[in-house]
Amino acid sequence: MHEESNSGCCCGSAGEGGAGGQEQRLGWHEYFMCVAHLISRRATCTRGHIGAVIVRDNNILSTGYNGAPSGLPHCNETNCKIYKSIHPDGTIEENCVNTIHAEINAIAQAAKHGVSIKDADIYITASPCIHCLKVLINVGIKTIYYDKAYKIEHIAELLRLSGIRLVQVSPENC
């Protein structure tokens, strides 16, 4: 299931209930997506910066960003090891052997600290790849909120079969 949500500005603005020039309070979706964007700034992957926030009952349970495993060398122009895989439809996917995706890092952090994420939601700066989606299904994530679309056509069937909701949240100024 894929839904779209026009979330508006994540930095707030005067008006719409703001009295005397006060900034409008962020909604929960904008807040968590802005947090995901902030977390993405820690990413060490040279090909893209992705952030993820796992949330339940409006509380942050865990966060993650894409990069090398803890304590191992970060990717750079010489350490980025790309491999190619071919989807059944013939499209080629490129991934780095050194990089763990933001969603997996957020799940790993929750596991490391003994935090249950069953029935939680996740906010990601880009929609998940098919591999991350399979793990999100297995850990019991209910709704995936994302900002930028990434190869959604590759995950459509798994979304349909799993019942996980995919909702776009596009804040303007994170």
JSON list of C-alpha atoms in Angstrom, two decimals:
[
{"chain": "A", "resi": 1, "resn": "MET", "atom": "CA", "xyz": [0.00, 0.00, 0.00]},
{"chain": "A", "resi": 2, "resn": "HIS", "atom": "CA", "xyz": [1.48, 3.35, -1.01]},
{"chain": "A", "resi": 3, "resn": "GLU", "atom": "CA", "xyz": [0.02, 6.58, 0.30]},
{"chain": "A", "resi": 4, "resn": "GLU", "atom": "CA", "xyz": [1.07, 10.16, -0.17]},
{"chain": "A", "resi": 5, "resn": "SER", "atom": "CA", "xyz": [1.01, 12.86, 2.46]},
{"chain": "A", "resi": 6, "resn": "ASN", "atom": "CA", "xyz": [1.68, 16.52, 1.88]},
{"chain": "A", "resi": 7, "resn": "SER", "atom": "CA", "xyz": [3.38, 17.35, 5.14]},
{"chain": "A", "resi": 8, "resn": "GLY", "atom": "CA", "xyz": [4.33, 20.95, 4.63]},
{"chain": "A", "resi": 9, "resn": "CYS", "atom": "CA", "xyz": [7.33, 22.73, 6.04]},
{"chain": "A", "resi": 10, "resn": "CYS", "atom": "CA", "xyz": [9.23, 21.01, 8.80]},
{"chain": "A", "resi": 11, "resn": "CYS", "atom": "CA", "xyz": [10.75, 24.18, 10.21]},
{"chain": "A", "resi": 12, "resn": "GLY", "atom": "CA", "xyz": [7.50, 25.88, 11.13]},
{"chain": "A", "resi": 13, "resn": "SER", "atom": "CA", "xyz": [6.21, 29.24, 10.02]},
{"chain": "A", "resi": 14, "resn": "ALA", "atom": "CA", "xyz": [4.13, 32.09, 11.28]},
{"chain": "A", "resi": 15, "resn": "GLY", "atom": "CA", "xyz": [0.41, 31.97, 10.66]},
{"chain": "A", "resi": 16, "resn": "GLU", "atom": "CA", "xyz": [-2.11, 29.17, 10.76]},
{"chain": "A", "resi": 17, "resn": "GLY", "atom": "CA", "xyz": [-2.70, 29.35, 14.46]},
{"chain": "A", "resi": 18, "resn": "GLY", "atom": "CA", "xyz": [0.54, 31.14, 15.28]},
{"chain": "A", "resi": 19, "resn": "ALA", "atom": "CA", "xyz": [-0.17, 34.20, 17.38]},
{"chain": "A", "resi": 20, "resn": "GLY", "atom": "CA", "xyz": [2.00, 37.27, 17.15]},
{"chain": "A", "resi": 21, "resn": "GLY", "atom": "CA", "xyz": [4.56, 35.83, 14.72]},
{"chain": "A", "resi": 22, "resn": "GLN", "atom": "CA", "xyz": [5.18, 32.64, 16.69]},
{"chain": "A", "resi": 23, "resn": "GLU", "atom": "CA", "xyz": [6.40, 29.66, 14.73]},
{"chain": "A", "resi": 24, "resn": "GLN", "atom": "CA", "xyz": [3.86, 26.93, 14.04]},
{"chain": "A", "resi": 25, "resn": "ARG", "atom": "CA", "xyz": [4.48, 23.79, 16.05]},
{"chain": "A", "resi": 26, "resn": "LEU", "atom": "CA", "xyz": [5.79, 20.83, 14.03]},
{"chain": "A", "resi": 27, "resn": "GLY", "atom": "CA", "xyz": [3.50, 17.90, 13.47]},
{"chain": "A", "resi": 28, "resn": "TRP", "atom": "CA", "xyz": [4.79, 14.45, 14.46]},
{"chain": "A", "resi": 29, "resn": "HIS", "atom": "CA", "xyz": [5.48, 13.35, 10.87]},
{"chain": "A", "resi": 30, "resn": "GLU", "atom": "CA", "xyz": [7.49, 16.49, 10.12]},
{"chain": "A", "resi": 31, "resn": "TYR", "atom": "CA", "xyz": [9.34, 16.22, 13.42]},
{"chain": "A", "resi": 32, "resn": "PHE", "atom": "CA", "xyz": [10.43, 12.61, 12.92]},
{"chain": "A", "resi": 33, "resn": "MET", "atom": "CA", "xyz": [11.32, 13.12, 9.25]},
{"chain": "A", "resi": 34, "resn": "CYS", "atom": "CA", "xyz": [13.43, 16.16, 10.17]},
{"chain": "A", "resi": 35, "resn": "VAL", "atom": "CA", "xyz": [15.18, 14.01, 12.80]},
{"chain": "A", "resi": 36, "resn": "ALA", "atom": "CA", "xyz": [15.85, 11.38, 10.10]},
{"chain": "A", "resi": 37, "resn": "HIS", "atom": "CA", "xyz": [17.36, 14.08, 7.87]},
{"chain": "A", "resi": 38, "resn": "LEU", "atom": "CA", "xyz": [19.56, 15.30, 10.72]},
{"chain": "A", "resi": 39, "resn": "ILE", "atom": "CA", "xyz": [20.72, 11.75, 11.43]},
{"chain": "A", "resi": 40, "resn": "SER", "atom": "CA", "xyz": [21.54, 11.26, 7.73]},
{"chain": "A", "resi": 41, "resn": "ARG", "atom": "CA", "xyz": [24.25, 13.89, 8.13]},
{"chain": "A", "resi": 42, "resn": "ARG", "atom": "CA", "xyz": [26.28, 11.31, 10.11]},
{"chain": "A", "resi": 43, "resn": "ALA", "atom": "CA", "xyz": [26.32, 8.88, 7.15]},
{"chain": "A", "resi": 44, "resn": "THR", "atom": "CA", "xyz": [29.74, 7.82, 5.92]},
{"chain": "A", "resi": 45, "resn": "CYS", "atom": "CA", "xyz": [28.70, 6.41, 2.55]},
{"chain": "A", "resi": 46, "resn": "THR", "atom": "CA", "xyz": [30.07, 8.50, -0.32]},
{"chain": "A", "resi": 47, "resn": "ARG", "atom": "CA", "xyz": [27.16, 7.53, -2.59]},
{"chain": "A", "resi": 48, "resn": "GLY", "atom": "CA", "xyz": [24.29, 8.79, -0.47]},
{"chain": "A", "resi": 49, "resn": "HIS", "atom": "CA", "xyz": [23.34, 9.92, 3.01]},
{"chain": "A", "resi": 50, "resn": "ILE", "atom": "CA", "xyz": [20.27, 8.16, 4.45]},
{"chain": "A", "resi": 51, "resn": "GLY", "atom": "CA", "xyz": [18.86, 8.45, 7.97]},
{"chain": "A", "resi": 52, "resn": "ALA", "atom": "CA", "xyz": [16.27, 6.32, 9.77]},
{"chain": "A", "resi": 53, "resn": "VAL", "atom": "CA", "xyz": [14.26, 6.76, 12.97]},
{"chain": "A", "resi": 54, "resn": "ILE", "atom": "CA", "xyz": [12.20, 3.96, 14.53]},
{"chain": "A", "resi": 55, "resn": "VAL", "atom": "CA", "xyz": [9.23, 5.31, 16.48]},
{"chain": "A", "resi": 56, "resn": "ARG", "atom": "CA", "xyz": [6.36, 3.96, 18.56]},
{"chain": "A", "resi": 57, "resn": "ASP", "atom": "CA", "xyz": [3.73, 6.06, 20.34]},
{"chain": "A", "resi": 58, "resn": "ASN", "atom": "CA", "xyz": [5.53, 9.27, 19.29]},
{"chain": "A", "resi": 59, "resn": "ASN", "atom": "CA", "xyz": [8.73, 8.15, 21.05]},
{"chain": "A", "resi": 60, "resn": "ILE", "atom": "CA", "xyz": [12.05, 7.55, 19.31]},
{"chain": "A", "resi": 61, "resn": "LEU", "atom": "CA", "xyz": [13.19, 3.98, 19.93]},
{"chain": "A", "resi": 62, "resn": "SER", "atom": "CA", "xyz": [16.28, 3.84, 17.73]},
{"chain": "A", "resi": 63, "resn": "THR", "atom": "CA", "xyz": [18.12, 5.64, 14.94]},
{"chain": "A", "resi": 64, "resn": "GLY", "atom": "CA", "xyz": [20.55, 4.68, 12.19]},
{"chain": "A", "resi": 65, "resn": "TYR", "atom": "CA", "xyz": [22.41, 6.01, 9.20]},
{"chain": "A", "resi": 66, "resn": "ASN", "atom": "CA", "xyz": [24.22, 4.31, 6.34]},
{"chain": "A", "resi": 67, "resn": "GLY", "atom": "CA", "xyz": [27.91, 3.57, 6.58]},
{"chain": "A", "resi": 68, "resn": "ALA", "atom": "CA", "xyz": [30.58, 1.03, 7.43]},
{"chain": "A", "resi": 69, "resn": "PRO", "atom": "CA", "xyz": [30.22, -1.25, 10.46]},
{"chain": "A", "resi": 70, "resn": "SER", "atom": "CA", "xyz": [31.41, 0.26, 13.76]},
{"chain": "A", "resi": 71, "resn": "GLY", "atom": "CA", "xyz": [35.18, 0.48, 14.00]},
{"chain": "A", "resi": 72, "resn": "LEU", "atom": "CA", "xyz": [35.82, -0.39, 10.35]},
{"chain": "A", "resi": 73, "resn": "PRO", "atom": "CA", "xyz": [37.16, 2.01, 7.72]},
{"chain": "A", "resi": 74, "resn": "HIS", "atom": "CA", "xyz": [34.61, 4.35, 6.18]},
{"chain": "A", "resi": 75, "resn": "CYS", "atom": "CA", "xyz": [34.00, 4.39, 2.47]},
{"chain": "A", "resi": 76, "resn": "ASN", "atom": "CA", "xyz": [35.91, 6.83, 0.34]},
{"chain": "A", "resi": 77, "resn": "GLU", "atom": "CA", "xyz": [36.86, 6.94, -3.32]},
{"chain": "A", "resi": 78, "resn": "THR", "atom": "CA", "xyz": [39.26, 3.97, -2.92]},
{"chain": "A", "resi": 79, "resn": "ASN", "atom": "CA", "xyz": [37.44, 1.96, -0.22]},
{"chain": "A", "resi": 80, "resn": "CYS", "atom": "CA", "xyz": [33.97, 1.89, -1.83]},
{"chain": "A", "resi": 81, "resn": "LYS", "atom": "CA", "xyz": [33.51, -1.65, -3.16]},
{"chain": "A", "resi": 82, "resn": "ILE", "atom": "CA", "xyz": [30.54, -1.76, -5.52]},
{"chain": "A", "resi": 83, "resn": "TYR", "atom": "CA", "xyz": [28.87, -4.97, -6.57]},
{"chain": "A", "resi": 84, "resn": "LYS", "atom": "CA", "xyz": [26.05, -5.34, -9.09]},
{"chain": "A", "resi": 85, "resn": "SER", "atom": "CA", "xyz": [22.97, -7.51, -8.90]},
{"chain": "A", "resi": 86, "resn": "ILE", "atom": "CA", "xyz": [20.25, -7.97, -11.49]},
{"chain": "A", "resi": 87, "resn": "HIS", "atom": "CA", "xyz": [16.55, -7.82, -10.59]},
{"chain": "A", "resi": 88, "resn": "PRO", "atom": "CA", "xyz": [14.15, -10.24, -12.28]},
{"chain": "A", "resi": 89, "resn": "ASP", "atom": "CA", "xyz": [12.95, -7.37, -14.50]},
{"chain": "A", "resi": 90, "resn": "GLY", "atom": "CA", "xyz": [16.52, -6.90, -15.79]},
{"chain": "A", "resi": 91, "resn": "THR", "atom": "CA", "xyz": [17.37, -3.66, -13.96]},
{"chain": "A", "resi": 92, "resn": "ILE", "atom": "CA", "xyz": [20.81, -3.50, -12.39]},
{"chain": "A", "resi": 93, "resn": "GLU", "atom": "CA", "xyz": [21.22, -2.60, -8.73]},
{"chain": "A", "resi": 94, "resn": "GLU", "atom": "CA", "xyz": [24.55, -1.34, -7.40]},
{"chain": "A", "resi": 95, "resn": "ASN", "atom": "CA", "xyz": [25.46, -1.64, -3.73]},
{"chain": "A", "resi": 96, "resn": "CYS", "atom": "CA", "xyz": [28.60, -1.20, -1.68]},
{"chain": "A", "resi": 97, "resn": "VAL", "atom": "CA", "xyz": [30.00, -4.19, 0.20]},
{"chain": "A", "resi": 98, "resn": "ASN", "atom": "CA", "xyz": [31.18, -1.88, 3.04]},
{"chain": "A", "resi": 99, "resn": "THR", "atom": "CA", "xyz": [27.89, -0.10, 3.71]},
{"chain": "A", "resi": 100, "resn": "ILE", "atom": "CA", "xyz": [25.12, -1.10, 6.10]},
{"chain": "A", "resi": 101, "resn": "HIS", "atom": "CA", "xyz": [21.86, 0.69, 5.26]},
{"chain": "A", "resi": 102, "resn": "ALA", "atom": "CA", "xyz": [20.28, 3.12, 7.73]},
{"chain": "A", "resi": 103, "resn": "GLU", "atom": "CA", "xyz": [17.27, 0.90, 8.42]},
{"chain": "A", "resi": 104, "resn": "ILE", "atom": "CA", "xyz": [19.46, -2.09, 9.32]},
{"chain": "A", "resi": 105, "resn": "ASN", "atom": "CA", "xyz": [21.65, 0.09, 11.55]},
{"chain": "A", "resi": 106, "resn": "ALA", "atom": "CA", "xyz": [18.56, 1.38, 13.39]},
{"chain": "A", "resi": 107, "resn": "ILE", "atom": "CA", "xyz": [17.35, -2.21, 13.89]},
{"chain": "A", "resi": 108, "resn": "ALA", "atom": "CA", "xyz": [20.83, -3.28, 15.06]},
{"chain": "A", "resi": 109, "resn": "GLN", "atom": "CA", "xyz": [20.99, -0.41, 17.57]},
{"chain": "A", "resi": 110, "resn": "ALA", "atom": "CA", "xyz": [17.61, -1.41, 18.99]},
{"chain": "A", "resi": 111, "resn": "ALA", "atom": "CA", "xyz": [18.75, -5.04, 19.30]},
{"chain": "A", "resi": 112, "resn": "LYS", "atom": "CA", "xyz": [22.08, -4.02, 20.85]},
{"chain": "A", "resi": 113, "resn": "HIS", "atom": "CA", "xyz": [20.28, -2.06, 23.57]},
{"chain": "A", "resi": 114, "resn": "GLY", "atom": "CA", "xyz": [17.40, -4.50, 24.09]},
{"chain": "A", "resi": 115, "resn": "VAL", "atom": "CA", "xyz": [14.69, -2.23, 22.67]},
{"chain": "A", "resi": 116, "resn": "SER", "atom": "CA", "xyz": [11.63, -3.95, 21.20]},
{"chain": "A", "resi": 117, "resn": "ILE", "atom": "CA", "xyz": [10.58, -2.45, 17.87]},
{"chain": "A", "resi": 118, "resn": "LYS", "atom": "CA", "xyz": [7.66, -4.76, 17.14]},
{"chain": "A", "resi": 119, "resn": "ASP", "atom": "CA", "xyz": [4.62, -2.79, 15.88]},
{"chain": "A", "resi": 120, "resn": "ALA", "atom": "CA", "xyz": [6.72, 0.38, 15.51]},
{"chain": "A", "resi": 121, "resn": "ASP", "atom": "CA", "xyz": [6.93, 2.75, 12.55]},
{"chain": "A", "resi": 122, "resn": "ILE", "atom": "CA", "xyz": [10.05, 3.92, 10.75]},
{"chain": "A", "resi": 123, "resn": "TYR", "atom": "CA", "xyz": [10.90, 7.27, 9.16]},
{"chain": "A", "resi": 124, "resn": "ILE", "atom": "CA", "xyz": [13.53, 7.09, 6.42]},
{"chain": "A", "resi": 125, "resn": "THR", "atom": "CA", "xyz": [14.91, 9.84, 4.20]},
{"chain": "A", "resi": 126, "resn": "ALA", "atom": "CA", "xyz": [14.45, 7.51, 1.20]},
{"chain": "A", "resi": 127, "resn": "SER", "atom": "CA", "xyz": [12.12, 4.55, 0.64]},
{"chain": "A", "resi": 128, "resn": "PRO", "atom": "CA", "xyz": [13.76, 1.23, 1.53]},
{"chain": "A", "resi": 129, "resn": "CYS", "atom": "CA", "xyz": [15.53, -1.09, -0.85]},
{"chain": "A", "resi": 130, "resn": "ILE", "atom": "CA", "xyz": [14.04, -4.54, -1.27]},
{"chain": "A", "resi": 131, "resn": "HIS", "atom": "CA", "xyz": [16.55, -6.10, 1.16]},
{"chain": "A", "resi": 132, "resn": "CYS", "atom": "CA", "xyz": [15.80, -3.60, 3.92]},
{"chain": "A", "resi": 133, "resn": "LEU", "atom": "CA", "xyz": [12.07, -3.99, 3.34]},
{"chain": "A", "resi": 134, "resn": "LYS", "atom": "CA", "xyz": [12.33, -7.75, 3.91]},
{"chain": "A", "resi": 135, "resn": "VAL", "atom": "CA", "xyz": [14.02, -7.12, 7.27]},
{"chain": "A", "resi": 136, "resn": "LEU", "atom": "CA", "xyz": [11.48, -4.43, 8.20]},
{"chain": "A", "resi": 137, "resn": "ILE", "atom": "CA", "xyz": [8.72, -6.96, 7.54]},
{"chain": "A", "resi": 138, "resn": "ASN", "atom": "CA", "xyz": [10.40, -9.55, 9.76]},
{"chain": "A", "resi": 139, "resn": "VAL", "atom": "CA", "xyz": [10.91, -7.20, 12.73]},
{"chain": "A", "resi": 140, "resn": "GLY", "atom": "CA", "xyz": [7.25, -6.13, 12.70]},
{"chain": "A", "resi": 141, "resn": "ILE", "atom": "CA", "xyz": [7.38, -2.55, 11.39]},
{"chain": "A", "resi": 142, "resn": "LYS", "atom": "CA", "xyz": [3.83, -1.42, 10.59]},
{"chain": "A", "resi": 143, "resn": "THR", "atom": "CA", "xyz": [4.28, 1.81, 8.60]},
{"chain": "A", "resi": 144, "resn": "ILE", "atom": "CA", "xyz": [7.23, 3.14, 6.61]},
{"chain": "A", "resi": 145, "resn": "TYR", "atom": "CA", "xyz": [7.33, 6.91, 6.20]},
{"chain": "A", "resi": 146, "resn": "TYR", "atom": "CA", "xyz": [9.80, 8.13, 3.59]},
{"chain": "A", "resi": 147, "resn": "ASP", "atom": "CA", "xyz": [10.82, 11.39, 1.95]},
{"chain": "A", "resi": 148, "resn": "LYS", "atom": "CA", "xyz": [12.41, 10.58, -1.42]},
{"chain": "A", "resi": 149, "resn": "ALA", "atom": "CA", "xyz": [11.30, 7.65, -3.57]},
{"chain": "A", "resi": 150, "resn": "TYR", "atom": "CA", "xyz": [13.93, 5.00, -4.33]},
{"chain": "A", "resi": 151, "resn": "LYS", "atom": "CA", "xyz": [12.99, 2.22, -6.76]},
{"chain": "A", "resi": 152, "resn": "ILE", "atom": "CA", "xyz": [9.50, 1.79, -5.30]},
{"chain": "A", "resi": 153, "resn": "GLU", "atom": "CA", "xyz": [8.55, -0.43, -8.23]},
{"chain": "A", "resi": 154, "resn": "HIS", "atom": "CA", "xyz": [10.91, -3.10, -6.85]},
{"chain": "A", "resi": 155, "resn": "ILE", "atom": "CA", "xyz": [9.15, -3.23, -3.47]},
{"chain": "A", "resi": 156, "resn": "ALA", "atom": "CA", "xyz": [5.51, -2.85, -4.53]},
{"chain": "A", "resi": 157, "resn": "GLU", "atom": "CA", "xyz": [4.70, -6.58, -4.48]},
{"chain": "A", "resi": 158, "resn": "LEU", "atom": "CA", "xyz": [6.29, -7.17, -1.06]},
{"chain": "A", "resi": 159, "resn": "LEU", "atom": "CA", "xyz": [4.40, -4.18, 0.34]},
{"chain": "A", "resi": 160, "resn": "ARG", "atom": "CA", "xyz": [1.14, -5.56, -1.01]},
{"chain": "A", "resi": 161, "resn": "LEU", "atom": "CA", "xyz": [1.74, -9.04, 0.37]},
{"chain": "A", "resi": 162, "resn": "SER", "atom": "CA", "xyz": [2.98, -7.86, 3.78]},
{"chain": "A", "resi": 163, "resn": "GLY", "atom": "CA", "xyz": [0.35, -5.19, 4.43]},
{"chain": "A", "resi": 164, "resn": "ILE", "atom": "CA", "xyz": [2.99, -2.67, 5.50]},
{"chain": "A", "resi": 165, "resn": "ARG", "atom": "CA", "xyz": [1.92, 0.88, 4.72]},
{"chain": "A", "resi": 166, "resn": "LEU", "atom": "CA", "xyz": [4.32, 3.09, 2.72]},
{"chain": "A", "resi": 167, "resn": "VAL", "atom": "CA", "xyz": [3.61, 6.80, 3.17]},
{"chain": "A", "resi": 168, "resn": "GLN", "atom": "CA", "xyz": [5.48, 9.71, 1.67]},
{"chain": "A", "resi": 169, "resn": "VAL", "atom": "CA", "xyz": [6.26, 12.59, 4.03]},
{"chain": "A", "resi": 170, "resn": "SER", "atom": "CA", "xyz": [8.09, 15.43, 2.30]},
{"chain": "A", "resi": 171, "resn": "PRO", "atom": "CA", "xyz": [9.00, 18.25, 4.68]},
{"chain": "A", "resi": 172, "resn": "GLU", "atom": "CA", "xyz": [10.24, 21.36, 2.93]},
{"chain": "A", "resi": 173, "resn": "ASN", "atom": "CA", "xyz": [13.07, 22.63, 5.11]},
{"chain": "A", "resi": 174, "resn": "CYS", "atom": "CA", "xyz": [14.83, 19.97, 7.13]}
]
